[in-house]
Amino acid sequence: MIITIDGPAGSGKSTAARVLAERLGFQFLDTGAMYRVVTLVCQREQIELSRQAIVAARAESIHIQFDGHKVLADGVDVTDAIRTVDVTQGTHFVAVNHTVRELLGTLQRRAASGRDIVTEGRDQGTVVFPEAECKFFLTASPEERARRRQHDLERRGEHLSLSEILAQQTARDRRDEERAVAPLKPSPVAIRIDTSHRSVEDVVGQLEGVVRQRIPIC
Ligand code: DC
């Protein structure tokens, strides 16, 4: 059984997806982390992110693993390293790389094969798992999303002004929505939820209610 949660950065999808997966006893897949790993590895190896063929070749040889809350690249813990502003800024080059998208899509389908899974990203309900039993699209107001991002960065010791974050976020949204391959858009059958001013508990409660209604076995 596959539950997809797509939406823009800061919509609260990662937290909601993780908690929902725990409650249902499903696996959780953070597909954004995979794009981040490819970005980080290339940046560390000084591979120019715009050189699509070289990036794709390197991506093919990276061993990406999830171990609870940890993310490993070729056996090295990169959980925090993939969340920096630098990596975040670089991910859009990787996200428009058609070959990398195909590769990561294949890995995502393999991770879901024969499992119950909650998977989150930008294209999970549209491109990677069009057959998913339950699809959600989470949003929140730009200001709220920027505040969440600022809070996240502060916890990691990075301090950016709200206006700077908003500007970066607007640019990322535009790139995510306008790219030719797998743009960020809700599946026509996705349930749309605005998470602005709502607690994680409240949002997850709603998601869980929908899933249990749709999939009585849960
Ligand atoms: O959700 P996130 O911020 O961790 O995503 C990191 C980047 O990867 C962001 O630029 C969007 C991109 N992404 C994507 O294109 N497709 C996905 N399924 C997940 C993330």
PDB file of C-alpha atoms and ligand atoms in Angstrom:
ATOM      1  CA  MET A   1       0.000   0.000   0.000  1.00  0.00           C
ATOM      2  CA  ILE A   2       1.343   3.335  -1.007  1.00  0.00           C
ATOM      3  CA  ILE A   3       0.497   6.712   0.464  1.00  0.00           C
ATOM      4  CA  THR A   4       2.025   9.730  -1.266  1.00  0.00           C
ATOM      5  CA  ILE A   5       2.458  13.162   0.268  1.00  0.00           C
ATOM      6  CA  ASP A   6       3.632  15.866  -2.101  1.00  0.00           C
ATOM      7  CA  GLY A   7       3.960  19.596  -1.627  1.00  0.00           C
ATOM      8  CA  PRO A   8       6.368  22.520  -1.547  1.00  0.00           C
ATOM      9  CA  ALA A   9       9.193  23.010   0.947  1.00  0.00           C
ATOM     10  CA  GLY A  10       7.926  23.970   4.380  1.00  0.00           C
ATOM     11  CA  SER A  11       4.428  22.615   3.824  1.00  0.00           C
ATOM     12  CA  GLY A  12       5.014  20.260   6.738  1.00  0.00           C
ATOM     13  CA  LYS A  13       4.964  17.127   4.609  1.00  0.00           C
ATOM     14  CA  SER A  14       8.165  15.547   5.945  1.00  0.00           C
ATOM     15  CA  THR A  15       7.111  15.678   9.569  1.00  0.00           C
ATOM     16  CA  ALA A  16       3.542  14.665   8.808  1.00  0.00           C
ATOM     17  CA  ALA A  17       4.666  11.788   6.571  1.00  0.00           C
ATOM     18  CA  ARG A  18       7.103  10.468   9.169  1.00  0.00           C
ATOM     19  CA  VAL A  19       4.581  10.573  12.002  1.00  0.00           C
ATOM     20  CA  LEU A  20       1.837   9.079   9.826  1.00  0.00           C
ATOM     21  CA  ALA A  21       4.146   6.214   8.830  1.00  0.00           C
ATOM     22  CA  GLU A  22       4.957   5.525  12.493  1.00  0.00           C
ATOM     23  CA  ARG A  23       1.282   5.479  13.427  1.00  0.00           C
ATOM     24  CA  LEU A  24       0.342   3.118  10.618  1.00  0.00           C
ATOM     25  CA  GLY A  25       3.430   0.923  11.004  1.00  0.00           C
ATOM     26  CA  PHE A  26       4.442   1.756   7.415  1.00  0.00           C
ATOM     27  CA  GLN A  27       7.906   2.475   6.008  1.00  0.00           C
ATOM     28  CA  PHE A  28       8.748   6.139   5.450  1.00  0.00           C
ATOM     29  CA  LEU A  29      10.584   7.449   2.401  1.00  0.00           C
ATOM     30  CA  ASP A  30      12.017  10.990   2.225  1.00  0.00           C
ATOM     31  CA  THR A  31      12.695  11.395  -1.494  1.00  0.00           C
ATOM     32  CA  GLY A  32      13.987  14.966  -1.120  1.00  0.00           C
ATOM     33  CA  ALA A  33      16.866  13.511   0.914  1.00  0.00           C
ATOM     34  CA  MET A  34      17.882  11.483  -2.143  1.00  0.00           C
ATOM     35  CA  TYR A  35      18.151  14.613  -4.314  1.00  0.00           C
ATOM     36  CA  ARG A  36      20.061  16.253  -1.497  1.00  0.00           C
ATOM     37  CA  VAL A  37      22.544  13.356  -1.249  1.00  0.00           C
ATOM     38  CA  VAL A  38      23.345  13.565  -4.965  1.00  0.00           C
ATOM     39  CA  THR A  39      23.814  17.340  -4.621  1.00  0.00           C
ATOM     40  CA  LEU A  40      26.070  17.040  -1.573  1.00  0.00           C
ATOM     41  CA  VAL A  41      28.276  14.309  -3.025  1.00  0.00           C
ATOM     42  CA  CYS A  42      28.777  16.300  -6.240  1.00  0.00           C
ATOM     43  CA  GLN A  43      29.507  19.495  -4.321  1.00  0.00           C
ATOM     44  CA  ARG A  44      32.045  17.702  -2.110  1.00  0.00           C
ATOM     45  CA  GLU A  45      33.735  16.239  -5.180  1.00  0.00           C
ATOM     46  CA  GLN A  46      33.608  19.566  -6.994  1.00  0.00           C
ATOM     47  CA  ILE A  47      31.495  18.159  -9.792  1.00  0.00           C
ATOM     48  CA  GLU A  48      29.674  21.036 -11.470  1.00  0.00           C
ATOM     49  CA  LEU A  49      25.979  20.472 -10.845  1.00  0.00           C
ATOM     50  CA  SER A  50      24.986  21.810 -14.254  1.00  0.00           C
ATOM     51  CA  ARG A  51      26.995  19.074 -16.027  1.00  0.00           C
ATOM     52  CA  GLN A  52      24.095  16.698 -16.247  1.00  0.00           C
ATOM     53  CA  ALA A  53      25.800  13.625 -17.716  1.00  0.00           C
ATOM     54  CA  ILE A  54      28.640  13.688 -15.164  1.00  0.00           C
ATOM     55  CA  VAL A  55      26.229  14.263 -12.271  1.00  0.00           C
ATOM     56  CA  ALA A  56      24.026  11.399 -13.488  1.00  0.00           C
ATOM     57  CA  ALA A  57      27.013   9.057 -13.793  1.00  0.00           C
ATOM     58  CA  ARG A  58      28.113   9.900 -10.246  1.00  0.00           C
ATOM     59  CA  ALA A  59      24.542   9.555  -8.940  1.00  0.00           C
ATOM     60  CA  GLU A  60      24.374   6.015 -10.315  1.00  0.00           C
ATOM     61  CA  SER A  61      27.299   4.928  -8.197  1.00  0.00           C
ATOM     62  CA  ILE A  62      26.184   6.490  -4.884  1.00  0.00           C
ATOM     63  CA  HIS A  63      24.806   4.039  -2.375  1.00  0.00           C
ATOM     64  CA  ILE A  64      21.982   5.869  -0.572  1.00  0.00           C
ATOM     65  CA  GLN A  65      20.686   4.286   2.618  1.00  0.00           C
ATOM     66  CA  PHE A  66      18.140   5.264   5.245  1.00  0.00           C
ATOM     67  CA  ASP A  67      18.678   4.052   8.785  1.00  0.00           C
ATOM     68  CA  GLY A  68      15.886   5.357  11.006  1.00  0.00           C
ATOM     69  CA  HIS A  69      16.335   9.136  11.028  1.00  0.00           C
ATOM     70  CA  LYS A  70      19.811   8.842   9.511  1.00  0.00           C
ATOM     71  CA  VAL A  71      20.747   9.230   5.852  1.00  0.00           C
ATOM     72  CA  LEU A  72      23.927   7.560   4.605  1.00  0.00           C
ATOM     73  CA  ALA A  73      25.809   8.160   1.367  1.00  0.00           C
ATOM     74  CA  ASP A  74      28.278   5.388   0.550  1.00  0.00           C
ATOM     75  CA  GLY A  75      28.161   4.404   4.208  1.00  0.00           C
ATOM     76  CA  VAL A  76      28.885   7.932   5.528  1.00  0.00           C
ATOM     77  CA  ASP A  77      26.349   9.687   7.750  1.00  0.00           C
ATOM     78  CA  VAL A  78      25.209  12.817   5.873  1.00  0.00           C
ATOM     79  CA  THR A  79      21.985  13.462   7.814  1.00  0.00           C
ATOM     80  CA  ASP A  80      22.937  17.025   8.803  1.00  0.00           C
ATOM     81  CA  ALA A  81      25.214  17.792   5.874  1.00  0.00           C
ATOM     82  CA  ILE A  82      22.372  17.450   3.341  1.00  0.00           C
ATOM     83  CA  ARG A  83      20.282  20.111   5.113  1.00  0.00           C
ATOM     84  CA  THR A  84      22.606  23.107   4.771  1.00  0.00           C
ATOM     85  CA  VAL A  85      21.680  26.231   2.805  1.00  0.00           C
ATOM     86  CA  ASP A  86      24.408  25.397   0.271  1.00  0.00           C
ATOM     87  CA  VAL A  87      22.947  22.000  -0.515  1.00  0.00           C
ATOM     88  CA  THR A  88      19.401  23.376  -0.562  1.00  0.00           C
ATOM     89  CA  GLN A  89      20.470  26.014  -3.085  1.00  0.00           C
ATOM     90  CA  GLY A  90      22.150  23.394  -5.288  1.00  0.00           C
ATOM     91  CA  THR A  91      19.353  20.825  -5.398  1.00  0.00           C
ATOM     92  CA  HIS A  92      17.439  22.415  -8.263  1.00  0.00           C
ATOM     93  CA  PHE A  93      20.226  21.522 -10.696  1.00  0.00           C
ATOM     94  CA  VAL A  94      19.837  17.890  -9.697  1.00  0.00           C
ATOM     95  CA  ALA A  95      16.035  18.058  -9.672  1.00  0.00           C
ATOM     96  CA  VAL A  96      15.953  19.064 -13.361  1.00  0.00           C
ATOM     97  CA  ASN A  97      18.366  16.313 -14.361  1.00  0.00           C
ATOM     98  CA  HIS A  98      16.184  13.884 -16.265  1.00  0.00           C
ATOM     99  CA  THR A  99      18.568  10.923 -15.931  1.00  0.00           C
ATOM    100  CA  VAL A 100      18.921  11.446 -12.181  1.00  0.00           C
ATOM    101  CA  ARG A 101      15.129  11.672 -11.813  1.00  0.00           C
ATOM    102  CA  GLU A 102      14.726   8.356 -13.663  1.00  0.00           C
ATOM    103  CA  LEU A 103      17.369   6.751 -11.484  1.00  0.00           C
ATOM    104  CA  LEU A 104      15.922   8.027  -8.206  1.00  0.00           C
ATOM    105  CA  GLY A 105      12.392   7.149  -9.339  1.00  0.00           C
ATOM    106  CA  THR A 106      13.548   3.577  -9.948  1.00  0.00           C
ATOM    107  CA  LEU A 107      15.172   3.440  -6.502  1.00  0.00           C
ATOM    108  CA  GLN A 108      11.990   4.838  -4.934  1.00  0.00           C
ATOM    109  CA  ARG A 109       9.811   2.203  -6.623  1.00  0.00           C
ATOM    110  CA  ARG A 110      12.262  -0.472  -5.519  1.00  0.00           C
ATOM    111  CA  ALA A 111      12.125   0.791  -1.919  1.00  0.00           C
ATOM    112  CA  ALA A 112       8.319   0.553  -2.016  1.00  0.00           C
ATOM    113  CA  SER A 113       8.145  -2.826  -3.672  1.00  0.00           C
ATOM    114  CA  GLY A 114       6.230  -5.328  -1.537  1.00  0.00           C
ATOM    115  CA  ARG A 115       5.982  -2.849   1.349  1.00  0.00           C
ATOM    116  CA  ASP A 116       3.464  -0.517   2.905  1.00  0.00           C
ATOM    117  CA  ILE A 117       4.978   2.913   2.591  1.00  0.00           C
ATOM    118  CA  VAL A 118       4.390   6.613   3.136  1.00  0.00           C
ATOM    119  CA  THR A 119       6.514   8.484   0.633  1.00  0.00           C
ATOM    120  CA  GLU A 120       6.954  12.241   0.376  1.00  0.00           C
ATOM    121  CA  GLY A 121       8.356  14.577  -2.252  1.00  0.00           C
ATOM    122  CA  ARG A 122       7.223  16.583  -5.245  1.00  0.00           C
ATOM    123  CA  ASP A 123       6.273  13.942  -7.828  1.00  0.00           C
ATOM    124  CA  GLN A 124       5.323  10.908  -5.799  1.00  0.00           C
ATOM    125  CA  GLY A 125       1.592  10.924  -6.537  1.00  0.00           C
ATOM    126  CA  THR A 126       1.990  12.136 -10.122  1.00  0.00           C
ATOM    127  CA  VAL A 127       5.040  10.454 -11.673  1.00  0.00           C
ATOM    128  CA  VAL A 128       6.567   7.823  -9.409  1.00  0.00           C
ATOM    129  CA  PHE A 129       3.467   6.194  -7.885  1.00  0.00           C
ATOM    130  CA  PRO A 130       0.484   7.127 -10.069  1.00  0.00           C
ATOM    131  CA  GLU A 131      -1.233   3.982  -8.785  1.00  0.00           C
ATOM    132  CA  ALA A 132      -0.917   4.934  -5.067  1.00  0.00           C
ATOM    133  CA  GLU A 133      -3.978   4.114  -2.958  1.00  0.00           C
ATOM    134  CA  CYS A 134      -3.990   7.445  -1.159  1.00  0.00           C
ATOM    135  CA  LYS A 135      -2.544  10.767  -2.291  1.00  0.00           C
ATOM    136  CA  PHE A 136      -2.180  14.012  -0.403  1.00  0.00           C
ATOM    137  CA  PHE A 137      -0.904  17.450  -1.406  1.00  0.00           C
ATOM    138  CA  LEU A 138       0.122  19.676   1.490  1.00  0.00           C
ATOM    139  CA  THR A 139       0.521  23.438   1.298  1.00  0.00           C
ATOM    140  CA  ALA A 140       0.897  26.374   3.695  1.00  0.00           C
ATOM    141  CA  SER A 141       1.145  30.124   3.244  1.00  0.00           C
ATOM    142  CA  PRO A 142       4.557  31.354   2.003  1.00  0.00           C
ATOM    143  CA  GLU A 143       5.142  33.285   5.248  1.00  0.00           C
ATOM    144  CA  GLU A 144       4.408  30.285   7.432  1.00  0.00           C
ATOM    145  CA  ARG A 145       6.610  28.043   5.323  1.00  0.00           C
ATOM    146  CA  ALA A 146       9.459  30.568   5.534  1.00  0.00           C
ATOM    147  CA  ARG A 147       9.066  30.798   9.317  1.00  0.00           C
ATOM    148  CA  ARG A 148       9.266  26.999   9.613  1.00  0.00           C
ATOM    149  CA  ARG A 149      12.391  26.964   7.446  1.00  0.00           C
ATOM    150  CA  GLN A 150      13.976  29.728   9.548  1.00  0.00           C
ATOM    151  CA  HIS A 151      13.247  27.746  12.701  1.00  0.00           C
ATOM    152  CA  ASP A 152      14.777  24.619  11.140  1.00  0.00           C
ATOM    153  CA  LEU A 153      17.917  26.462  10.065  1.00  0.00           C
ATOM    154  CA  GLU A 154      18.307  28.088  13.472  1.00  0.00           C
ATOM    155  CA  ARG A 155      18.248  24.701  15.127  1.00  0.00           C
ATOM    156  CA  ARG A 156      21.155  23.807  12.847  1.00  0.00           C
ATOM    157  CA  GLY A 157      23.036  27.011  13.688  1.00  0.00           C
ATOM    158  CA  GLU A 158      22.365  28.834  10.396  1.00  0.00           C
ATOM    159  CA  HIS A 159      20.830  32.305  10.718  1.00  0.00           C
ATOM    160  CA  LEU A 160      19.039  33.885   7.771  1.00  0.00           C
ATOM    161  CA  SER A 161      16.521  36.723   7.761  1.00  0.00           C
ATOM    162  CA  LEU A 162      12.905  35.927   6.983  1.00  0.00           C
ATOM    163  CA  SER A 163      13.016  38.074   3.852  1.00  0.00           C
ATOM    164  CA  GLU A 164      16.090  36.218   2.584  1.00  0.00           C
ATOM    165  CA  ILE A 165      14.402  32.863   3.174  1.00  0.00           C
ATOM    166  CA  LEU A 166      11.196  34.066   1.505  1.00  0.00           C
ATOM    167  CA  ALA A 167      13.128  35.185  -1.568  1.00  0.00           C
ATOM    168  CA  GLN A 168      14.967  31.843  -1.822  1.00  0.00           C
ATOM    169  CA  GLN A 169      11.724  29.971  -1.267  1.00  0.00           C
ATOM    170  CA  THR A 170       9.867  31.888  -3.991  1.00  0.00           C
ATOM    171  CA  ALA A 171      12.670  31.122  -6.441  1.00  0.00           C
ATOM    172  CA  ARG A 172      12.657  27.422  -5.476  1.00  0.00           C
ATOM    173  CA  ASP A 173       8.866  27.205  -5.777  1.00  0.00           C
ATOM    174  CA  ARG A 174       8.987  28.715  -9.215  1.00  0.00           C
ATOM    175  CA  ARG A 175      11.718  26.313 -10.337  1.00  0.00           C
ATOM    176  CA  ASP A 176       9.866  23.308  -8.857  1.00  0.00           C
ATOM    177  CA  GLU A 177       6.594  24.299 -10.525  1.00  0.00           C
ATOM    178  CA  GLU A 178       7.979  25.325 -13.885  1.00  0.00           C
ATOM    179  CA  ARG A 179      10.512  22.613 -14.625  1.00  0.00           C
ATOM    180  CA  ALA A 180       9.791  20.469 -17.664  1.00  0.00           C
ATOM    181  CA  VAL A 181      10.315  17.119 -15.915  1.00  0.00           C
ATOM    182  CA  ALA A 182       8.103  16.095 -13.012  1.00  0.00           C
ATOM    183  CA  PRO A 183       7.023  19.603 -11.966  1.00  0.00           C
ATOM    184  CA  LEU A 184       5.517  20.147  -8.565  1.00  0.00           C
ATOM    185  CA  LYS A 185       1.768  19.892  -9.022  1.00  0.00           C
ATOM    186  CA  PRO A 186      -1.001  18.048  -7.250  1.00  0.00           C
ATOM    187  CA  SER A 187      -2.359  14.873  -8.754  1.00  0.00           C
ATOM    188  CA  PRO A 188      -5.985  15.563  -9.751  1.00  0.00           C
ATOM    189  CA  VAL A 189      -7.085  12.989  -7.186  1.00  0.00           C
ATOM    190  CA  ALA A 190      -4.847  14.193  -4.343  1.00  0.00           C
ATOM    191  CA  ILE A 191      -6.520  15.493  -1.212  1.00  0.00           C
ATOM    192  CA  ARG A 192      -5.245  19.039  -0.646  1.00  0.00           C
ATOM    193  CA  ILE A 193      -4.567  20.174   2.875  1.00  0.00           C
ATOM    194  CA  ASP A 194      -3.456  23.640   4.023  1.00  0.00           C
ATOM    195  CA  THR A 195      -1.308  23.159   7.127  1.00  0.00           C
ATOM    196  CA  SER A 196      -0.978  26.894   7.990  1.00  0.00           C
ATOM    197  CA  HIS A 197      -1.535  27.507  11.709  1.00  0.00           C
ATOM    198  CA  ARG A 198      -2.216  23.836  12.334  1.00  0.00           C
ATOM    199  CA  SER A 199      -0.288  21.527  14.635  1.00  0.00           C
ATOM    200  CA  VAL A 200       1.442  18.363  13.413  1.00  0.00           C
ATOM    201  CA  GLU A 201      -0.926  16.370  15.608  1.00  0.00           C
ATOM    202  CA  ASP A 202      -3.949  17.966  13.995  1.00  0.00           C
ATOM    203  CA  VAL A 203      -2.701  17.448  10.412  1.00  0.00           C
ATOM    204  CA  VAL A 204      -1.587  13.857  11.017  1.00  0.00           C
ATOM    205  CA  GLY A 205      -4.950  13.138  12.651  1.00  0.00           C
ATOM    206  CA  GLN A 206      -6.685  14.248   9.463  1.00  0.00           C
ATOM    207  CA  LEU A 207      -4.349  12.221   7.223  1.00  0.00           C
ATOM    208  CA  GLU A 208      -4.740   9.138   9.372  1.00  0.00           C
ATOM    209  CA  GLY A 209      -8.524   9.490   9.358  1.00  0.00           C
ATOM    210  CA  VAL A 210      -8.597   9.595   5.552  1.00  0.00           C
ATOM    211  CA  VAL A 211      -6.222   6.637   5.209  1.00  0.00           C
ATOM    212  CA  ARG A 212      -8.112   4.443   7.654  1.00  0.00           C
ATOM    213  CA  GLN A 213     -11.368   5.232   5.905  1.00  0.00           C
ATOM    214  CA  ARG A 214      -9.930   4.427   2.482  1.00  0.00           C
ATOM    215  CA  ILE A 215      -7.884   1.429   3.484  1.00  0.00           C
ATOM    216  CA  PRO A 216      -9.956  -0.387   6.090  1.00  0.00           C
ATOM    217  CA  ILE A 217      -7.210  -2.956   6.707  1.00  0.00           C
ATOM    218  CA  CYS A 218      -4.989  -0.271   8.389  1.00  0.00           C
TER     219      CYS A 218
HETATM  220  O1   DC B   1      11.839  18.301   0.061  1.00  0.00           O
HETATM  221  P1   DC B   1      13.294  18.777   0.019  1.00  0.00           P
HETATM  222  O2   DC B   1      13.435  20.255   0.297  1.00  0.00           O
HETATM  223  O3   DC B   1      14.204  17.972   0.882  1.00  0.00           O
HETATM  224  O4   DC B   1      13.752  18.550  -1.500  1.00  0.00           O
HETATM  225  C1   DC B   1      15.043  18.831  -1.922  1.00  0.00           C
HETATM  226  C2   DC B   1      15.052  19.150  -3.405  1.00  0.00           C
HETATM  227  O5   DC B   1      14.717  18.022  -4.189  1.00  0.00           O
HETATM  228  C3   DC B   1      14.128  20.267  -3.876  1.00  0.00           C
HETATM  229  O6   DC B   1      14.842  21.062  -4.807  1.00  0.00           O
HETATM  230  C4   DC B   1      13.006  19.572  -4.586  1.00  0.00           C
HETATM  231  C5   DC B   1      13.642  18.301  -5.077  1.00  0.00           C
HETATM  232  N1   DC B   1      12.749  17.148  -5.060  1.00  0.00           N
HETATM  233  C6   DC B   1      12.215  16.741  -6.253  1.00  0.00           C
HETATM  234  O7   DC B   1      12.446  17.374  -7.282  1.00  0.00           O
HETATM  235  N2   DC B   1      11.435  15.621  -6.285  1.00  0.00           N
HETATM  236  C7   DC B   1      11.167  14.942  -5.165  1.00  0.00           C
HETATM  237  N3   DC B   1      10.406  13.850  -5.230  1.00  0.00           N
HETATM  238  C8   DC B   1      11.699  15.361  -3.927  1.00  0.00           C
HETATM  239  C9   DC B   1      12.490  16.486  -3.916  1.00  0.00           C
END
